[in-house]
Short mmCIF file of C-alpha atoms in Angstrom, two decimals:
data_model
loop_
_atom_site.label_atom_id
_atom_site.label_comp_id
_atom_site.label_asym_id
_atom_site.label_seq_id
_atom_site.Cartn_x
_atom_site.Cartn_y
_atom_site.Cartn_z
CA MET A 1 -0.69 -9.36 12.92
CA GLY A 2 2.44 -10.99 14.31
CA GLY A 3 2.34 -13.58 11.56
CA ALA A 4 2.04 -10.83 8.95
CA PHE A 5 5.10 -9.03 10.31
CA VAL A 6 7.14 -12.25 10.49
CA ALA A 7 6.18 -13.38 6.99
CA ALA A 8 6.95 -9.96 5.53
CA ALA A 9 10.30 -9.84 7.34
CA ILE A 10 11.38 -13.31 6.18
CA LEU A 11 10.57 -12.67 2.52
CA ALA A 12 12.15 -9.21 2.66
CA ARG A 13 15.37 -10.66 4.11
CA LEU A 14 15.51 -13.30 1.40
CA GLY A 15 14.81 -10.73 -1.30
CA SER A 16 17.45 -8.31 -0.04
CA ARG A 17 20.10 -10.98 -0.67
CA ILE A 18 19.41 -10.78 -4.40
CA GLY A 19 18.78 -7.04 -4.49
CA LEU A 20 14.97 -6.98 -4.69
CA PRO A 21 12.96 -4.08 -3.20
CA THR A 22 10.70 -4.83 -0.25
CA ILE A 23 7.36 -3.60 -1.61
CA PRO A 24 6.66 -6.50 -4.05
CA LEU A 25 7.90 -8.98 -1.45
CA PHE A 26 5.44 -7.72 1.18
CA ILE A 27 2.66 -8.07 -1.41
CA LEU A 28 3.87 -11.55 -2.32
CA ALA A 29 3.79 -12.56 1.37
CA GLY A 30 0.14 -11.51 1.53
CA ILE A 31 -0.69 -13.44 -1.63
CA LEU A 32 1.00 -16.64 -0.42
CA LEU A 33 -0.63 -16.56 3.03
CA GLY A 34 -4.02 -15.28 1.94
CA PRO A 35 -7.26 -17.16 1.36
CA ASN A 36 -6.82 -17.25 -2.42
CA THR A 37 -3.79 -19.56 -2.56
CA PRO A 38 -3.43 -23.23 -1.53
CA GLY A 39 -1.59 -24.10 1.64
CA TYR A 40 -1.56 -22.42 5.03
CA VAL A 41 -3.94 -19.46 5.34
CA LEU A 42 -2.86 -16.85 7.86
CA LEU A 43 -5.95 -14.64 7.45
CA GLU A 44 -9.25 -15.61 5.88
CA ASP A 45 -10.55 -12.04 5.70
CA PRO A 46 -8.34 -9.07 4.68
CA HIS A 47 -10.73 -6.81 6.61
CA ASP A 48 -9.20 -8.16 9.82
CA LEU A 49 -6.20 -5.91 9.14
CA GLU A 50 -8.19 -3.08 7.58
CA MET A 51 -7.57 -0.46 10.29
CA LEU A 52 -3.86 -1.27 10.54
CA SER A 53 -3.60 -1.15 6.75
CA ALA A 54 -5.30 2.25 6.71
CA LEU A 55 -2.84 3.47 9.34
CA GLY A 56 0.03 2.23 7.16
CA LEU A 57 -1.32 4.18 4.20
CA VAL A 58 -1.70 7.33 6.31
CA LEU A 59 1.87 7.04 7.61
CA LEU A 60 3.29 6.43 4.13
CA LEU A 61 1.75 9.62 2.79
CA PHE A 62 2.49 11.53 6.00
CA TYR A 63 6.19 10.71 5.58
CA LEU A 64 6.00 11.66 1.93
CA GLY A 65 4.74 15.09 2.98
CA LEU A 66 7.54 15.44 5.52
CA GLU A 67 10.07 14.89 2.72
CA PHE A 68 8.59 17.69 0.61
CA HIS A 69 9.75 21.28 1.14
CA MET A 70 8.29 24.48 -0.25
CA ASP A 71 11.81 25.66 -1.05
CA ASP A 72 12.15 22.80 -3.54
CA LEU A 73 9.79 24.63 -5.89
CA LYS A 74 12.04 27.70 -5.87
CA THR A 75 15.44 26.00 -6.13
CA GLY A 76 14.36 23.66 -8.93
CA GLY A 77 13.37 26.54 -11.15
CA LYS A 78 11.87 26.43 -14.59
CA LYS A 79 13.77 23.33 -15.72
CA MET A 80 12.30 21.23 -12.92
CA ALA A 81 8.77 22.36 -13.77
CA VAL A 82 9.24 21.68 -17.48
CA ALA A 83 10.87 18.26 -16.95
CA GLY A 84 8.24 17.18 -14.40
CA SER A 85 5.33 18.40 -16.50
CA THR A 86 6.75 16.66 -19.56
CA TYR A 87 7.11 13.39 -17.65
CA LEU A 88 3.54 13.60 -16.33
CA ALA A 89 2.07 14.61 -19.69
CA LEU A 90 3.66 11.63 -21.44
CA ASN A 91 3.00 8.99 -18.78
CA VAL A 92 -0.39 10.10 -17.47
CA GLY A 93 -1.57 10.82 -21.01
CA ALA A 94 -0.46 7.40 -22.19
CA GLY A 95 -2.09 5.80 -19.14
CA LEU A 96 -5.39 7.55 -19.86
CA ALA A 97 -5.31 6.52 -23.52
CA PHE A 98 -4.48 2.95 -22.49
CA GLY A 99 -7.38 2.96 -20.00
CA PHE A 100 -9.89 4.07 -22.60
CA ALA A 101 -8.49 1.55 -25.08
CA LEU A 102 -9.18 -1.27 -22.61
CA GLY A 103 -12.84 -0.26 -22.49
CA TRP A 104 -13.34 -0.93 -18.78
CA GLY A 105 -15.07 2.40 -18.15
CA THR A 106 -14.30 6.11 -17.72
CA SER A 107 -13.65 5.96 -13.96
CA GLU A 108 -11.40 2.96 -14.50
CA ALA A 109 -9.49 4.83 -17.22
CA LEU A 110 -8.90 7.75 -14.84
CA VAL A 111 -7.55 5.34 -12.23
CA LEU A 112 -5.27 3.70 -14.80
CA ALA A 113 -3.95 7.12 -15.83
CA GLY A 114 -2.60 7.58 -12.32
CA VAL A 115 -1.39 3.99 -12.03
CA LEU A 116 0.69 4.22 -15.21
CA GLY A 117 1.65 7.85 -14.72
CA ILE A 118 3.23 8.10 -11.25
CA SER A 119 6.53 6.48 -10.28
CA SER A 120 7.26 4.90 -6.90
CA SER A 121 9.20 7.21 -4.58
CA ALA A 122 10.10 4.34 -2.26
CA ILE A 123 11.71 2.28 -5.01
CA VAL A 124 13.27 5.30 -6.76
CA THR A 125 14.91 6.31 -3.48
CA LYS A 126 16.18 2.77 -2.93
CA ILE A 127 17.62 2.61 -6.44
CA LEU A 128 19.47 5.91 -6.06
CA VAL A 129 20.98 4.88 -2.73
CA ASP A 130 21.81 1.27 -3.63
CA LEU A 131 23.47 2.22 -6.93
CA GLY A 132 25.46 5.05 -5.35
CA ARG A 133 23.95 7.71 -7.62
CA ILE A 134 22.98 10.28 -4.98
CA GLY A 135 25.72 12.65 -6.14
CA ASN A 136 25.16 12.16 -9.88
CA ALA A 137 24.20 15.13 -12.04
CA GLU A 138 20.98 13.46 -13.19
CA THR A 139 19.76 12.77 -9.64
CA ARG A 140 18.58 16.34 -9.09
CA PRO A 141 16.26 16.27 -12.15
CA ILE A 142 14.98 12.86 -11.04
CA LEU A 143 14.07 14.24 -7.62
CA GLY A 144 12.67 17.37 -9.26
CA ILE A 145 10.31 15.24 -11.35
CA ILE A 146 9.22 13.50 -8.16
CA VAL A 147 8.46 16.88 -6.55
CA VAL A 148 6.23 17.80 -9.51
CA GLU A 149 4.57 14.39 -9.18
CA ASP A 150 3.84 15.19 -5.51
CA ILE A 151 2.00 18.35 -6.46
CA PHE A 152 0.07 16.54 -9.17
CA LEU A 153 -0.69 13.73 -6.74
CA ALA A 154 -2.44 16.09 -4.30
CA LEU A 155 -4.62 17.66 -6.99
CA TYR A 156 -5.29 14.36 -8.77
CA LEU A 157 -6.52 12.50 -5.70
CA ALA A 158 -8.73 15.41 -4.65
CA ALA A 159 -10.35 15.51 -8.10
CA LEU A 160 -10.58 11.74 -8.52
CA GLN A 161 -12.24 10.87 -5.21
CA PRO A 162 -15.70 12.38 -5.96
CA ILE A 163 -15.63 11.06 -9.53
CA ILE A 164 -15.03 7.39 -8.70
CA SER A 165 -17.25 7.51 -5.60
CA GLY A 166 -20.22 7.96 -7.92
CA ALA A 167 -21.52 11.45 -7.16
CA GLU A 168 -25.03 11.78 -8.62
CA GLY A 169 -25.08 14.29 -11.44
CA VAL A 170 -22.64 16.97 -12.54
CA GLY A 171 -23.84 19.38 -9.85
CA ALA A 172 -23.25 16.89 -7.05
CA MET A 173 -19.85 15.98 -8.46
CA LEU A 174 -18.81 19.62 -8.68
CA ALA A 175 -20.07 20.21 -5.14
CA ASP A 176 -18.05 17.27 -3.86
CA MET A 177 -14.98 18.49 -5.72
CA GLY A 178 -15.52 21.97 -4.31
CA LYS A 179 -15.61 20.63 -0.77
CA ALA A 180 -12.53 18.54 -1.38
CA PHE A 181 -10.52 21.39 -2.89
CA GLY A 182 -11.77 23.77 -0.20
CA PHE A 183 -10.50 21.47 2.52
CA LEU A 184 -7.18 21.08 0.72
CA LEU A 185 -6.99 24.86 0.30
CA ILE A 186 -7.26 25.29 4.07
CA LEU A 187 -4.43 22.81 4.58
CA ALA A 188 -2.38 24.49 1.84
CA ILE A 189 -2.83 27.89 3.51
CA ALA A 190 -1.69 26.37 6.79
CA ALA A 191 1.34 24.88 5.03
CA ARG A 192 2.25 28.21 3.45
CA TRP A 193 1.58 30.69 6.25
CA GLY A 194 0.75 28.72 9.39
CA THR A 195 3.92 26.75 10.02
CA ARG A 196 5.14 29.15 12.71
CA ILE A 197 1.94 28.73 14.74
CA VAL A 198 1.85 24.97 14.16
CA GLY A 199 5.51 24.76 15.10
CA ARG A 200 4.79 26.33 18.47
CA LEU A 201 1.96 23.88 19.10
CA PHE A 202 4.24 20.91 18.43
CA ALA A 203 7.35 22.28 20.12
CA THR A 204 8.41 19.85 22.84
CA GLU A 205 11.66 18.20 23.89
CA ASP A 206 9.84 15.03 24.92
CA ASN A 207 9.89 12.48 22.09
CA GLU A 208 6.94 10.60 23.55
CA LEU A 209 4.74 13.69 23.46
CA LEU A 210 5.91 14.56 19.96
CA VAL A 211 5.10 11.08 18.61
CA ILE A 212 1.63 11.12 20.15
CA SER A 213 1.04 14.66 18.86
CA PHE A 214 2.02 14.15 15.22
CA LEU A 215 0.39 10.72 15.02
CA GLY A 216 -2.83 12.12 16.46
CA ALA A 217 -2.75 15.06 14.06
CA ALA A 218 -2.15 12.89 10.99
CA VAL A 219 -4.86 10.36 11.79
CA PHE A 220 -7.40 12.92 13.08
CA VAL A 221 -7.10 15.24 10.07
CA SER A 222 -7.25 12.21 7.75
CA GLY A 223 -10.51 11.16 9.40
CA ILE A 224 -11.98 14.65 9.03
CA ALA A 225 -10.86 14.74 5.41
CA GLU A 226 -12.96 11.68 4.57
CA THR A 227 -16.11 13.53 5.63
CA PHE A 228 -15.24 16.20 3.04
CA GLY A 229 -14.68 13.64 0.31
CA VAL A 230 -10.89 13.97 0.42
CA ALA A 231 -8.85 10.75 0.44
CA ASP A 232 -7.37 10.17 3.89
CA ALA A 233 -3.97 9.57 2.28
CA ILE A 234 -3.71 13.02 0.72
CA ALA A 235 -4.82 14.69 3.95
CA ALA A 236 -2.00 12.86 5.74
CA PHE A 237 0.37 14.11 3.04
CA MET A 238 -0.69 17.70 3.72
CA VAL A 239 -0.23 17.30 7.48
CA GLY A 240 3.25 15.96 6.83
CA LEU A 241 3.93 18.90 4.52
CA ILE A 242 2.95 21.33 7.29
CA LEU A 243 4.95 19.64 10.05
CA GLY A 244 7.95 19.04 7.81
CA ASN A 245 8.43 22.79 7.45
CA THR A 246 8.38 23.50 11.20
CA GLY A 247 11.29 23.51 13.60
CA SER A 248 10.31 19.99 14.73
CA GLY A 249 10.33 18.63 11.16
CA ASP A 250 13.65 16.79 11.37
CA ARG A 251 12.74 15.09 14.65
CA VAL A 252 9.29 14.13 13.39
CA ARG A 253 10.89 12.65 10.26
CA GLU A 254 13.27 10.59 12.36
CA LEU A 255 10.62 9.42 14.82
CA VAL A 256 8.00 8.45 12.24
CA HIS A 257 10.42 6.43 10.11
CA PRO A 258 10.08 3.10 11.98
CA LEU A 259 6.30 3.56 12.26
CA ARG A 260 6.10 4.14 8.51
CA ASP A 261 8.17 1.04 7.78
CA ALA A 262 6.21 -1.22 10.13
CA PHE A 263 2.65 -0.24 9.25
CA GLY A 264 3.54 0.38 5.60
CA ALA A 265 4.54 -3.29 5.44
CA ILE A 266 1.09 -4.21 6.78
CA PHE A 267 -0.53 -2.04 4.09
CA PHE A 268 1.30 -3.87 1.29
CA PHE A 269 0.79 -7.27 2.98
CA ASN A 270 -2.94 -6.61 3.33
CA PHE A 271 -3.16 -5.63 -0.33
CA GLY A 272 -1.61 -8.99 -1.19
CA LEU A 273 -4.26 -10.79 0.90
CA SER A 274 -6.97 -9.39 -1.36
CA ILE A 275 -5.33 -10.60 -4.58
CA ASP A 276 -6.49 -13.83 -6.17
CA PRO A 277 -3.60 -15.19 -8.28
CA GLY A 278 -6.19 -17.01 -10.35
CA ASP A 279 -7.34 -13.62 -11.68
CA LEU A 280 -3.89 -12.63 -12.90
CA PRO A 281 -3.96 -14.73 -16.12
CA THR A 282 -7.14 -12.90 -17.16
CA VAL A 283 -5.27 -9.58 -17.20
CA ILE A 284 -1.77 -10.72 -18.17
CA TRP A 285 -1.90 -9.29 -21.69
CA PRO A 286 -3.15 -5.85 -20.56
CA VAL A 287 -0.41 -5.91 -17.89
CA LEU A 288 2.34 -6.70 -20.43
CA ILE A 289 1.04 -4.04 -22.84
CA ALA A 290 0.91 -1.50 -19.99
CA ILE A 291 4.52 -2.31 -19.05
CA ALA A 292 5.60 -1.83 -22.68
CA VAL A 293 3.79 1.53 -22.76
CA THR A 294 5.44 2.58 -19.48
CA VAL A 295 8.94 1.63 -20.65
CA THR A 296 8.44 3.49 -23.95
CA MET A 297 7.14 6.65 -22.28
CA ASN A 298 9.93 6.62 -19.69
CA VAL A 299 12.62 6.36 -22.35
CA LEU A 300 11.01 9.21 -24.28
CA ALA A 301 10.66 11.30 -21.11
CA GLY A 302 14.28 10.58 -20.23
CA MET A 303 15.42 11.81 -23.65
CA LEU A 304 13.40 15.00 -23.36
CA THR A 305 14.69 15.60 -19.82
CA ALA A 306 18.23 15.10 -21.12
CA ARG A 307 17.64 17.73 -23.78
CA ILE A 308 16.37 20.18 -21.14
CA TYR A 309 19.44 19.63 -18.94
CA GLY A 310 22.00 18.96 -21.66
CA PHE A 311 22.79 15.39 -20.55
CA GLY A 312 24.64 12.74 -22.53
CA PRO A 313 23.43 9.16 -23.18
CA GLY A 314 24.56 7.79 -19.78
CA PRO A 315 22.59 10.20 -17.55
CA THR A 316 19.69 10.03 -20.02
CA ALA A 317 19.45 6.26 -19.56
CA ASN A 318 19.70 6.67 -15.79
CA VAL A 319 16.74 9.08 -15.74
CA ALA A 320 14.64 6.79 -17.95
CA THR A 321 15.29 3.62 -15.94
CA THR A 322 15.33 5.03 -12.39
CA LEU A 323 11.81 6.47 -12.69
CA LEU A 324 10.40 3.29 -14.22
CA ALA A 325 9.15 1.59 -11.02
CA ARG A 326 5.55 1.88 -9.90
CA GLY A 327 4.47 1.08 -6.35
CA GLU A 328 2.72 2.70 -3.41
CA PHE A 329 0.63 5.27 -5.31
CA ALA A 330 -0.70 2.60 -7.68
CA LEU A 331 -1.76 0.51 -4.68
CA ILE A 332 -3.46 3.54 -3.10
CA LEU A 333 -5.48 3.91 -6.29
CA ALA A 334 -6.28 0.18 -6.26
CA THR A 335 -7.61 0.53 -2.72
CA MET A 336 -9.74 3.54 -3.69
CA ALA A 337 -11.06 1.73 -6.77
CA ALA A 338 -12.02 -1.35 -4.76
CA ALA A 339 -13.80 0.79 -2.15
CA ALA A 340 -15.72 2.57 -4.91
CA GLY A 341 -16.83 -0.75 -6.46
CA LEU A 342 -15.10 -0.23 -9.81
CA ASP A 343 -14.32 -3.01 -12.29
CA GLY A 344 -13.02 -6.08 -10.45
CA ARG A 345 -10.23 -6.53 -13.00
CA LEU A 346 -8.48 -3.39 -11.72
CA SER A 347 -7.06 -4.98 -8.57
CA PRO A 348 -5.40 -7.99 -10.25
CA PHE A 349 -4.22 -5.76 -13.10
CA ILE A 350 -2.60 -3.24 -10.73
CA ALA A 351 -1.13 -6.04 -8.61
CA GLY A 352 0.49 -7.74 -11.60
CA TYR A 353 1.69 -4.44 -13.07
CA VAL A 354 3.22 -3.24 -9.79
CA LEU A 355 4.79 -6.61 -8.95
CA ILE A 356 6.53 -6.96 -12.31
CA LEU A 357 7.77 -3.37 -12.52
CA ALA A 358 8.80 -3.23 -8.86
CA VAL A 359 11.01 -6.28 -9.37
CA VAL A 360 12.27 -5.53 -12.88
CA ALA A 361 12.86 -1.76 -12.58
CA PRO A 362 15.77 -1.92 -10.08
CA LEU A 363 17.42 -4.61 -12.21
CA ILE A 364 17.03 -2.51 -15.37
CA ALA A 365 18.29 0.63 -13.59
CA GLY A 366 21.46 -1.20 -12.58
CA ARG A 367 22.09 -2.02 -16.24
CA SER A 368 21.14 1.35 -17.69
CA HIS A 369 24.46 1.44 -19.59
CA TRP A 370 22.96 -1.11 -21.98
CA LEU A 371 20.28 1.41 -22.92
CA ALA A 372 22.86 4.20 -23.10
CA ARG A 373 24.84 2.28 -25.72
CA VAL A 374 21.94 2.23 -28.20
CA MET A 375 21.22 5.94 -27.79
CA PRO A 376 22.72 8.54 -30.13
CA GLY A 377 26.36 9.03 -29.19
CA GLY A 378 26.30 6.11 -26.78
CA ARG A 379 28.19 3.44 -28.69
CA ALA A 380 31.36 4.06 -26.77
CA GLN A 381 29.68 4.14 -23.36
CA PRO A 382 31.77 2.01 -20.96
CA PRO A 383 30.01 -0.06 -18.29
CA PRO A 384 30.00 1.80 -14.96
CA ALA A 385 32.25 0.77 -12.11
CA GLU A 386 30.53 -1.30 -9.45
CA ALA A 387 28.56 1.04 -7.21
CA VAL A 388 29.64 1.42 -3.62
CA ARG A 389 26.74 1.70 -1.23
CA GLU A 390 26.97 4.81 0.91
CA PRO A 391 26.45 4.25 4.63
CA GLU A 392 23.29 6.19 5.38
CA PRO A 393 22.47 8.66 2.63
CA GLU A 394 18.92 9.45 1.63
CA PRO A 395 17.86 12.09 -0.84
CA SER A 396 17.18 15.39 0.83
CA ALA A 397 13.60 16.45 1.28
CA THR A 398 12.81 16.53 -2.40
CA GLY A 399 11.33 13.12 -3.01
CA ARG A 400 8.40 11.02 -2.01
#
């Protein structure tokens, strides 16, 4: 485990010098030190880090839930719902069509719909902060789209789990989905009307007790969720949603941050351990086609979002390029697909797709003015002034 942390830290430090996000670098560290590449092998069996990886996944989604507020649905209004739904319809729809076109199977196509359809909150957040765009007019719609993606994410994972797990017959599948949605409904009711009671249970001035309490709640509820056929990740998201709306929400968010970073790195590193680079050439053409589809759909979604909000070519290009990256959610789906025994080509495909987009998307976002110039009315778009990194800003609790 120590070697995994050190390797991830070294590559992340090197990558930060050239402006690369950490997620693909953590995965790359796992690939280079795994059993499928020549040279030194840190871990022969990825299962050695399985429990720590699962904890990283739980904490990633728990933090995502903490960042989501019920009030975001009210303040965003109709425009947010329309823009988010449009983005999902274009990208998830294109992902589903692409999945069926590959011919790998129905369950695989449903997984690919989510992989191609949901952007990476971690990388989107990093792009907005690093490029100094937190205060831009288009940032609010970007975060609004992410909020809509969060809601879709909860429903999508709950519906997908019983389908890819191979429930026998339509009746069994519907029963599994009913149990999953029933469990989520209980958590949703608690999030809507039970925050005052939950807040009292978690009210303490002692940080040690608060850390133990929220960590225990997130992991325990995630474990229970698995017995109901709900993905542990989405249960952790719901627990974070509940606690984030209590009086202790800000402290929990601050205290869980280093835990999320540390064990999230192990999750991405462990995913890299399971990737065989030799499999990547077998899926390189599907990966490149998928990237082309994603870029096309993001540009189209950006143009439609611009029409909804009345943006010019510059903000339109920013919306299209900022939301381009794919990351943690795609890897969650890869983990679920592997556990369900789906087509073995999914893991290398998702790895290659995420790695390329996670590296390329921030670079494209920083040069969005190139795209703006070829849009209607964008010929006279000047290149933006060099962004000044703000000291500590993070988007308010609207994003994943």
